[in-house]
Amino acid sequence: MRLVKNKHLIPALTLSFLGFIDATYLTIVHYRNLLPNCSIVKGCDIVTTSQFSTLGGIPISLFGALFFLALSFFAILIITHPHKRWVSWFATTAFTGFLVSLFLFLLQIVILKAICQYCIGSEAISLLIYILSVRMIRHVRKGEKLGHF
Amino acid sequence: MDKLTKKEKKELRHQEWEEKLKNEQRNRLYKKIGIWTTAVAIFGLAVWGLIAATNSPASQTQTTTNLPAPDAKDIVIGTSSAKVVLTEYADFQCPACGTYYPIVKQILQSYGDKIKYVYRNYPLAQHQNAKPAAYAAYAAYKQGKFSEMEDLLYTNQKDWSISNTSEDIFRQYAEQINLDITKYNKDTASEETKKFIDNQLNAAQTLGINSTPTFFVNKDQIQTPPNFNVFKKVIEDALSKK
């Protein structure tokens, strides 16, 4: 019995999980008042402690963790309850996340002039998930089955 | 055994088919429950793992023999006979430094004469008011009121961080702690103050410090402790070594 027919689903779920780990790490670091372990590039402390790192007192990374959690939820929903509706929800969430990530990326480069490896990682994952979601939508439109039990 | 009639055979086949269908449905349901349970377990484990990883003891230290010993020019709080020297590289505008401030304050209050605190400025370039804040604190230090100014700067960090009138705000703080304002104005504007802060910044960069706050206990750089209790343990360990 084949669970998933759409080849983009498992990579999308894996990426969502990785994004969730990344964003959750930054959220934990924020609430514990730690500085993230910045070993690769300088500047992640600048980004993660900047005035843009929170929105109404809530760290941006928490929104990121919830975003990746939602994506994972929709991806699993597509596996267990295959329906076009969940693909649309997945793609819409992925597109919104991609736009927010693009904005945050520009904010780092243009205004803060510093790079946070965890943030760049999360933004790259958002981009990849968005690309996969577009492909998923194309496949669904072509009439390919998503998956079935 | 009696031979089954055609009708009975059909009935039996139907029953078998229904049974098969029910089994398949049950299997599908179990599979779905299995997938969701596994997913919840994996995500839960990931969160637990991350929490445990960030919980790791902060007492891991790294000896840095290059750390300059406190000298007459340093901002020093405490007696010279103190057993432990706590050196902090910080930026008054850095939110993390502001968050750590109450912990450092509590440590200094808890250990009194046993600890000597050295504050070294590391104003980050992207913090527009970090240097003026450092000038204000140094001017206050010259009048013996560094701790009072530090307290106001960190406690009210959000009020002045993105303000275009931060220097006026700092002057109000100076008045609040009864500094000699004429001397304060002269000191904050002096070339000597600017040079002092720049020298501290350069020395910190030379030392390879790349984040704020960075703490040293005696000559050892410590991982920034996540809370008071962990910080206390680091200090206790240092005291017991002596």
CSV table of C-alpha atoms in Angstrom, one decimal:
chain,number,residue,atom,x,y,z
A,1,MET,CA,0.0,0.0,0.0
A,2,ARG,CA,1.5,3.3,-1.0
A,3,LEU,CA,1.0,6.1,1.4
A,4,VAL,CA,2.3,9.0,-0.6
A,5,LYS,CA,2.3,9.4,-4.3
A,6,ASN,CA,3.4,13.0,-4.5
A,7,LYS,CA,7.2,13.0,-4.5
A,8,HIS,CA,7.4,16.5,-3.0
A,9,LEU,CA,5.5,15.8,0.1
A,10,ILE,CA,8.2,14.0,2.2
A,11,PRO,CA,10.9,16.6,1.3
A,12,ALA,CA,8.4,19.3,2.2
A,13,LEU,CA,7.6,17.6,5.6
A,14,THR,CA,11.3,17.1,6.3
A,15,LEU,CA,12.2,20.7,5.6
A,16,SER,CA,9.2,21.9,7.7
A,17,PHE,CA,10.6,19.8,10.6
A,18,LEU,CA,14.1,21.2,10.2
A,19,GLY,CA,12.6,24.7,10.0
A,20,PHE,CA,10.7,24.0,13.2
A,21,ILE,CA,13.9,22.9,15.0
A,22,ASP,CA,15.7,26.0,13.9
A,23,ALA,CA,13.0,28.4,14.9
A,24,THR,CA,12.3,26.6,18.2
A,25,TYR,CA,16.0,26.7,19.1
A,26,LEU,CA,16.0,30.5,18.6
A,27,THR,CA,12.7,30.8,20.6
A,28,ILE,CA,14.2,28.8,23.5
A,29,VAL,CA,17.3,30.9,23.4
A,30,HIS,CA,15.2,34.1,23.5
A,31,TYR,CA,13.1,33.1,26.5
A,32,ARG,CA,16.1,31.9,28.4
A,33,ASN,CA,18.0,35.1,27.7
A,34,LEU,CA,20.9,33.3,26.0
A,35,LEU,CA,22.8,34.3,23.0
A,36,PRO,CA,22.6,31.7,20.2
A,37,ASN,CA,25.7,29.6,19.6
A,38,CYS,CA,27.1,31.6,16.7
A,39,SER,CA,30.0,29.7,15.4
A,40,ILE,CA,30.0,30.2,11.7
A,41,VAL,CA,29.5,33.9,11.0
A,42,LYS,CA,29.7,36.9,13.2
A,43,GLY,CA,26.5,38.9,13.8
A,44,CYS,CA,23.8,36.5,14.8
A,45,ASP,CA,23.8,38.1,18.3
A,46,ILE,CA,23.2,41.5,16.5
A,47,VAL,CA,20.2,40.1,14.6
A,48,THR,CA,18.7,38.0,17.4
A,49,THR,CA,18.9,40.9,19.9
A,50,SER,CA,18.0,43.7,17.5
A,51,GLN,CA,14.8,45.7,17.9
A,52,PHE,CA,13.3,43.8,15.0
A,53,SER,CA,13.7,40.4,16.7
A,54,THR,CA,10.4,40.8,18.5
A,55,LEU,CA,6.9,41.9,17.6
A,56,GLY,CA,4.8,43.1,20.4
A,57,GLY,CA,7.2,41.4,22.9
A,58,ILE,CA,6.9,38.0,21.1
A,59,PRO,CA,10.1,36.8,19.4
A,60,ILE,CA,9.8,36.5,15.6
A,61,SER,CA,11.3,33.0,16.0
A,62,LEU,CA,8.2,31.9,17.8
A,63,PHE,CA,6.0,32.9,14.8
A,64,GLY,CA,8.5,31.0,12.7
A,65,ALA,CA,8.2,27.9,14.9
A,66,LEU,CA,4.4,28.1,14.6
A,67,PHE,CA,4.7,28.6,10.9
A,68,PHE,CA,6.8,25.5,10.4
A,69,LEU,CA,4.5,23.5,12.8
A,70,ALA,CA,1.5,24.5,10.7
A,71,LEU,CA,3.3,23.4,7.5
A,72,SER,CA,4.1,20.1,9.1
A,73,PHE,CA,0.5,19.7,10.2
A,74,PHE,CA,-0.8,20.3,6.7
A,75,ALA,CA,1.8,18.0,5.1
A,76,ILE,CA,0.8,15.1,7.5
A,77,LEU,CA,-2.8,15.9,6.8
A,78,ILE,CA,-2.2,15.5,3.1
A,79,ILE,CA,-0.6,12.1,3.8
A,80,THR,CA,-3.4,10.8,6.1
A,81,HIS,CA,-6.4,12.6,4.6
A,82,PRO,CA,-5.4,13.4,1.0
A,83,HIS,CA,-7.4,16.3,-0.3
A,84,LYS,CA,-6.8,19.3,-2.6
A,85,ARG,CA,-7.9,21.6,0.2
A,86,TRP,CA,-4.9,20.7,2.4
A,87,VAL,CA,-2.5,21.2,-0.5
A,88,SER,CA,-4.0,24.7,-1.0
A,89,TRP,CA,-3.7,25.5,2.6
A,90,PHE,CA,-0.1,24.2,2.6
A,91,ALA,CA,0.8,26.3,-0.4
A,92,THR,CA,-0.9,29.4,0.9
A,93,THR,CA,0.9,29.1,4.3
A,94,ALA,CA,4.2,28.4,2.4
A,95,PHE,CA,3.7,31.5,0.2
A,96,THR,CA,3.0,33.7,3.2
A,97,GLY,CA,6.0,32.4,5.0
A,98,PHE,CA,8.2,33.0,1.9
A,99,LEU,CA,7.1,36.6,1.7
A,100,VAL,CA,7.8,37.2,5.4
A,101,SER,CA,11.2,35.4,5.1
A,102,LEU,CA,12.1,37.6,2.1
A,103,PHE,CA,11.3,40.7,4.2
A,104,LEU,CA,13.3,39.5,7.1
A,105,PHE,CA,16.2,38.6,4.9
A,106,LEU,CA,16.3,42.1,3.4
A,107,LEU,CA,16.0,43.6,6.9
A,108,GLN,CA,19.2,41.7,7.9
A,109,ILE,CA,21.1,42.7,4.8
A,110,VAL,CA,20.0,46.3,4.3
A,111,ILE,CA,19.3,47.6,7.8
A,112,LEU,CA,21.1,45.5,10.3
A,113,LYS,CA,24.0,44.7,7.9
A,114,ALA,CA,24.5,41.5,9.9
A,115,ILE,CA,23.8,37.8,9.2
A,116,CYS,CA,22.4,35.3,11.6
A,117,GLN,CA,23.1,31.8,10.4
A,118,TYR,CA,19.9,30.4,12.0
A,119,CYS,CA,17.8,33.1,10.4
A,120,ILE,CA,19.3,32.6,7.0
A,121,GLY,CA,18.8,28.8,7.4
A,122,SER,CA,15.1,29.3,8.3
A,123,GLU,CA,14.7,31.7,5.3
A,124,ALA,CA,16.3,29.3,2.9
A,125,ILE,CA,14.1,26.5,4.2
A,126,SER,CA,11.0,28.7,3.6
A,127,LEU,CA,12.2,29.3,0.0
A,128,LEU,CA,12.6,25.6,-0.7
A,129,ILE,CA,9.3,24.8,0.9
A,130,TYR,CA,7.6,27.5,-1.3
A,131,ILE,CA,9.2,26.0,-4.4
A,132,LEU,CA,8.0,22.5,-3.4
A,133,SER,CA,4.5,23.8,-2.7
A,134,VAL,CA,4.3,25.3,-6.2
A,135,ARG,CA,5.3,22.0,-7.7
A,136,MET,CA,2.8,20.2,-5.5
A,137,ILE,CA,0.0,22.5,-6.8
A,138,ARG,CA,1.1,21.9,-10.4
A,139,HIS,CA,0.9,18.2,-9.9
A,140,VAL,CA,-2.5,18.4,-8.3
A,141,ARG,CA,-3.7,20.5,-11.2
A,142,LYS,CA,-2.4,17.9,-13.6
A,143,GLY,CA,-4.7,15.5,-11.8
A,144,GLU,CA,-2.0,13.4,-10.1
A,145,LYS,CA,-3.2,11.6,-7.0
A,146,LEU,CA,-1.8,12.9,-3.8
A,147,GLY,CA,-1.8,9.8,-1.8
A,148,HIS,CA,-4.2,7.2,-0.5
A,149,PHE,CA,-4.6,4.4,2.0
B,1,MET,CA,-21.1,-31.1,6.2
B,2,ASP,CA,-24.1,-30.0,4.2
B,3,LYS,CA,-23.5,-28.5,0.9
B,4,LEU,CA,-24.2,-24.8,0.8
B,5,THR,CA,-26.9,-23.5,-1.5
B,6,LYS,CA,-26.1,-20.9,-4.1
B,7,LYS,CA,-27.8,-18.2,-1.9
B,8,GLU,CA,-25.8,-19.3,1.2
B,9,LYS,CA,-22.5,-19.2,-0.8
B,10,LYS,CA,-23.3,-15.7,-2.0
B,11,GLU,CA,-24.2,-14.7,1.5
B,12,LEU,CA,-20.9,-16.1,2.8
B,13,ARG,CA,-18.9,-14.3,0.1
B,14,HIS,CA,-20.6,-11.1,1.0
B,15,GLN,CA,-19.8,-11.6,4.7
B,16,GLU,CA,-16.2,-12.3,3.8
B,17,TRP,CA,-16.0,-9.2,1.7
B,18,GLU,CA,-17.5,-7.1,4.4
B,19,GLU,CA,-15.1,-8.5,6.9
B,20,LYS,CA,-12.2,-7.7,4.6
B,21,LEU,CA,-13.4,-4.2,4.1
B,22,LYS,CA,-13.8,-3.7,7.9
B,23,ASN,CA,-10.2,-5.0,8.4
B,24,GLU,CA,-8.9,-2.6,5.7
B,25,GLN,CA,-10.7,0.3,7.3
B,26,ARG,CA,-9.4,-0.6,10.7
B,27,ASN,CA,-5.9,-0.9,9.4
B,28,ARG,CA,-6.2,2.5,7.7
B,29,LEU,CA,-7.3,4.0,10.9
B,30,TYR,CA,-4.5,2.4,12.9
B,31,LYS,CA,-2.0,3.7,10.3
B,32,LYS,CA,-3.4,7.2,10.5
B,33,ILE,CA,-3.3,7.1,14.3
B,34,GLY,CA,0.3,5.7,14.1
B,35,ILE,CA,1.4,8.5,11.8
B,36,TRP,CA,0.0,11.2,13.9
B,37,THR,CA,1.3,9.7,17.1
B,38,THR,CA,4.8,9.3,15.6
B,39,ALA,CA,4.7,12.9,14.4
B,40,VAL,CA,3.7,14.2,17.8
B,41,ALA,CA,6.4,12.1,19.4
B,42,ILE,CA,9.1,13.3,17.0
B,43,PHE,CA,8.2,17.0,17.4
B,44,GLY,CA,7.8,16.6,21.1
B,45,LEU,CA,11.2,14.9,21.4
B,46,ALA,CA,12.8,17.6,19.2
B,47,VAL,CA,11.5,20.4,21.6
B,48,TRP,CA,12.6,18.4,24.6
B,49,GLY,CA,16.0,17.8,23.1
B,50,LEU,CA,16.5,21.5,22.3
B,51,ILE,CA,15.4,22.5,25.9
B,52,ALA,CA,17.9,19.9,27.3
B,53,ALA,CA,20.7,21.1,25.0
B,54,THR,CA,20.3,24.7,26.1
B,55,ASN,CA,20.2,23.5,29.7
B,56,SER,CA,23.7,22.1,29.6
B,57,PRO,CA,25.8,23.3,32.5
B,58,ALA,CA,27.3,26.7,31.9
B,59,SER,CA,30.3,26.0,33.9
B,60,GLN,CA,32.3,25.0,30.8
B,61,THR,CA,35.1,27.4,30.8
B,62,GLN,CA,37.8,28.3,28.4
B,63,THR,CA,41.0,29.7,29.8
B,64,THR,CA,42.1,32.9,28.2
B,65,THR,CA,45.5,33.9,29.3
B,66,ASN,CA,45.3,37.0,27.0
B,67,LEU,CA,42.6,38.6,29.2
B,68,PRO,CA,44.1,41.9,30.3
B,69,ALA,CA,44.2,42.1,34.1
B,70,PRO,CA,42.2,45.0,35.6
B,71,ASP,CA,44.3,48.1,35.8
B,72,ALA,CA,44.0,51.6,37.1
B,73,LYS,CA,42.1,52.7,34.0
B,74,ASP,CA,39.4,50.1,34.2
B,75,ILE,CA,35.9,50.6,35.6
B,76,VAL,CA,36.2,48.5,38.7
B,77,ILE,CA,33.6,47.9,41.4
B,78,GLY,CA,34.7,46.1,44.6
B,79,THR,CA,37.8,45.7,46.7
B,80,SER,CA,41.2,44.8,45.3
B,81,SER,CA,41.4,42.0,47.9
B,82,ALA,CA,38.4,40.2,46.4
B,83,LYS,CA,39.0,36.5,45.6
B,84,VAL,CA,37.2,36.5,42.3
B,85,VAL,CA,37.3,38.9,39.5
B,86,LEU,CA,34.2,39.0,37.3
B,87,THR,CA,34.9,40.8,34.0
B,88,GLU,CA,32.0,41.7,31.7
B,89,TYR,CA,32.3,43.0,28.1
B,90,ALA,CA,29.0,44.7,27.5
B,91,ASP,CA,27.1,47.2,25.5
B,92,PHE,CA,24.5,49.3,27.3
B,93,GLN,CA,22.2,49.2,24.3
B,94,CYS,CA,22.4,45.4,23.8
B,95,PRO,CA,19.1,43.9,24.9
B,96,ALA,CA,20.8,40.7,26.1
B,97,CYS,CA,23.1,42.8,28.4
B,98,GLY,CA,20.0,44.5,29.7
B,99,THR,CA,18.5,41.1,30.4
B,100,TYR,CA,21.6,39.9,32.2
B,101,TYR,CA,22.0,43.0,34.2
B,102,PRO,CA,19.6,42.0,37.1
B,103,ILE,CA,21.5,38.6,37.4
B,104,VAL,CA,24.9,40.3,37.5
B,105,LYS,CA,23.5,42.8,40.1
B,106,GLN,CA,22.2,40.0,42.2
B,107,ILE,CA,25.6,38.2,42.0
B,108,LEU,CA,27.4,41.3,43.1
B,109,GLN,CA,25.0,41.9,46.0
B,110,SER,CA,25.2,38.3,47.1
B,111,TYR,CA,29.0,38.1,47.2
B,112,GLY,CA,29.9,41.6,48.4
B,113,ASP,CA,33.6,41.9,49.1
B,114,LYS,CA,34.4,38.4,47.7
B,115,ILE,CA,34.0,39.6,44.2
B,116,LYS,CA,35.5,42.4,42.1
B,117,TYR,CA,33.5,43.5,39.1
B,118,VAL,CA,35.2,44.9,36.0
B,119,TYR,CA,33.0,46.5,33.4
B,120,ARG,CA,34.6,46.8,29.9
B,121,ASN,CA,32.8,48.6,27.2
B,122,TYR,CA,32.0,46.9,23.9
B,123,PRO,CA,29.6,49.3,22.2
B,124,LEU,CA,28.4,47.6,19.0
B,125,ALA,CA,28.5,49.7,15.8
B,126,GLN,CA,24.9,49.0,14.9
B,127,HIS,CA,23.6,50.4,18.3
B,128,GLN,CA,23.4,54.1,17.6
B,129,ASN,CA,23.2,55.2,21.3
B,130,ALA,CA,25.7,52.6,22.7
B,131,LYS,CA,28.6,55.0,22.7
B,132,PRO,CA,26.8,58.0,24.2
B,133,ALA,CA,25.6,55.6,26.9
B,134,ALA,CA,29.1,54.4,27.5
B,135,TYR,CA,30.3,58.1,27.8
B,136,ALA,CA,27.5,58.8,30.3
B,137,ALA,CA,28.4,55.7,32.4
B,138,TYR,CA,32.1,56.6,32.3
B,139,ALA,CA,31.4,60.2,33.4
B,140,ALA,CA,29.3,58.8,36.2
B,141,TYR,CA,32.2,56.5,37.2
B,142,LYS,CA,34.5,59.5,37.4
B,143,GLN,CA,32.1,60.8,40.1
B,144,GLY,CA,31.9,57.4,41.9
B,145,LYS,CA,28.4,56.6,40.6
B,146,PHE,CA,28.9,54.1,37.9
B,147,SER,CA,26.5,51.5,39.4
B,148,GLU,CA,23.8,54.1,39.8
B,149,MET,CA,24.1,55.1,36.1
B,150,GLU,CA,24.4,51.6,35.0
B,151,ASP,CA,21.2,50.8,36.8
B,152,LEU,CA,19.3,53.6,35.1
B,153,LEU,CA,20.8,52.8,31.7
B,154,TYR,CA,19.8,49.1,31.7
B,155,THR,CA,16.5,49.5,33.5
B,156,ASN,CA,15.3,52.2,31.1
B,157,GLN,CA,17.1,50.8,28.0
B,158,LYS,CA,14.0,50.8,25.9
B,159,ASP,CA,13.3,54.5,26.5
B,160,TRP,CA,16.6,55.7,25.0
B,161,SER,CA,17.7,52.9,22.6
B,162,ILE,CA,16.1,54.3,19.5
B,163,SER,CA,15.8,57.9,20.7
B,164,ASN,CA,17.3,60.8,18.9
B,165,THR,CA,17.6,62.7,22.1
B,166,SER,CA,19.4,60.0,24.1
B,167,GLU,CA,22.1,62.5,25.4
B,168,ASP,CA,19.3,64.6,27.0
B,169,ILE,CA,17.9,61.5,28.6
B,170,PHE,CA,21.3,60.5,30.0
B,171,ARG,CA,21.7,64.1,31.3
B,172,GLN,CA,18.4,63.6,33.2
B,173,TYR,CA,19.7,60.4,34.6
B,174,ALA,CA,22.8,62.3,35.7
B,175,GLU,CA,20.6,64.8,37.5
B,176,GLN,CA,18.6,62.1,39.0
B,177,ILE,CA,21.7,60.5,40.7
B,178,ASN,CA,22.9,63.9,41.7
B,179,LEU,CA,26.0,64.2,39.6
B,180,ASP,CA,27.9,67.4,39.2
B,181,ILE,CA,26.3,68.3,35.8
B,182,THR,CA,29.0,70.7,34.8
B,183,LYS,CA,31.6,68.0,35.3
B,184,TYR,CA,29.3,65.4,33.7
B,185,ASN,CA,28.9,67.6,30.6
B,186,LYS,CA,32.6,68.2,30.3
B,187,ASP,CA,33.5,64.5,30.8
B,188,THR,CA,30.9,63.1,28.3
B,189,ALA,CA,32.2,65.5,25.6
B,190,SER,CA,35.9,65.1,26.4
B,191,GLU,CA,38.3,63.4,23.9
B,192,GLU,CA,39.8,61.4,26.8
B,193,THR,CA,36.4,59.7,27.4
B,194,LYS,CA,36.0,58.9,23.7
B,195,LYS,CA,39.5,57.6,23.5
B,196,PHE,CA,38.9,55.5,26.7
B,197,ILE,CA,35.8,53.8,25.2
B,198,ASP,CA,37.4,53.3,21.8
B,199,ASN,CA,40.5,51.7,23.4
B,200,GLN,CA,38.2,49.3,25.4
B,201,LEU,CA,36.3,48.5,22.2
B,202,ASN,CA,39.6,47.8,20.3
B,203,ALA,CA,41.0,45.7,23.1
B,204,ALA,CA,37.8,43.6,23.2
B,205,GLN,CA,38.0,43.1,19.4
B,206,THR,CA,41.6,42.1,19.6
B,207,LEU,CA,40.7,39.6,22.3
B,208,GLY,CA,38.3,38.0,19.8
B,209,ILE,CA,35.1,38.8,21.7
B,210,ASN,CA,32.3,38.7,19.2
B,211,SER,CA,29.1,38.8,21.3
B,212,THR,CA,27.8,40.8,24.3
B,213,PRO,CA,27.6,40.2,27.1
B,214,THR,CA,30.8,38.1,27.4
B,215,PHE,CA,31.9,37.1,30.9
B,216,PHE,CA,35.2,36.1,32.4
B,217,VAL,CA,35.6,34.7,35.9
B,218,ASN,CA,39.2,35.4,36.7
B,219,LYS,CA,41.0,34.5,33.5
B,220,ASP,CA,38.4,32.0,32.3
B,221,GLN,CA,35.8,32.9,29.7
B,222,ILE,CA,32.5,31.4,30.8
B,223,GLN,CA,29.5,30.4,28.7
B,224,THR,CA,26.9,33.0,29.6
B,225,PRO,CA,25.0,31.4,32.5
B,226,PRO,CA,21.3,31.1,31.7
B,227,ASN,CA,20.1,32.1,35.2
B,228,PHE,CA,21.2,33.3,38.7
B,229,ASN,CA,21.7,29.8,40.1
B,230,VAL,CA,24.0,28.6,37.3
B,231,PHE,CA,25.9,31.9,37.6
B,232,LYS,CA,26.2,31.4,41.3
B,233,LYS,CA,27.6,28.0,40.9
B,234,VAL,CA,30.3,29.3,38.5
B,235,ILE,CA,31.2,31.9,41.1
B,236,GLU,CA,31.1,29.3,44.0
B,237,ASP,CA,33.4,27.0,41.9
B,238,ALA,CA,35.9,29.9,41.4
B,239,LEU,CA,35.8,30.8,45.1
B,240,SER,CA,36.5,27.2,46.1
B,241,LYS,CA,39.5,27.0,43.8
B,242,LYS,CA,41.3,29.7,45.7
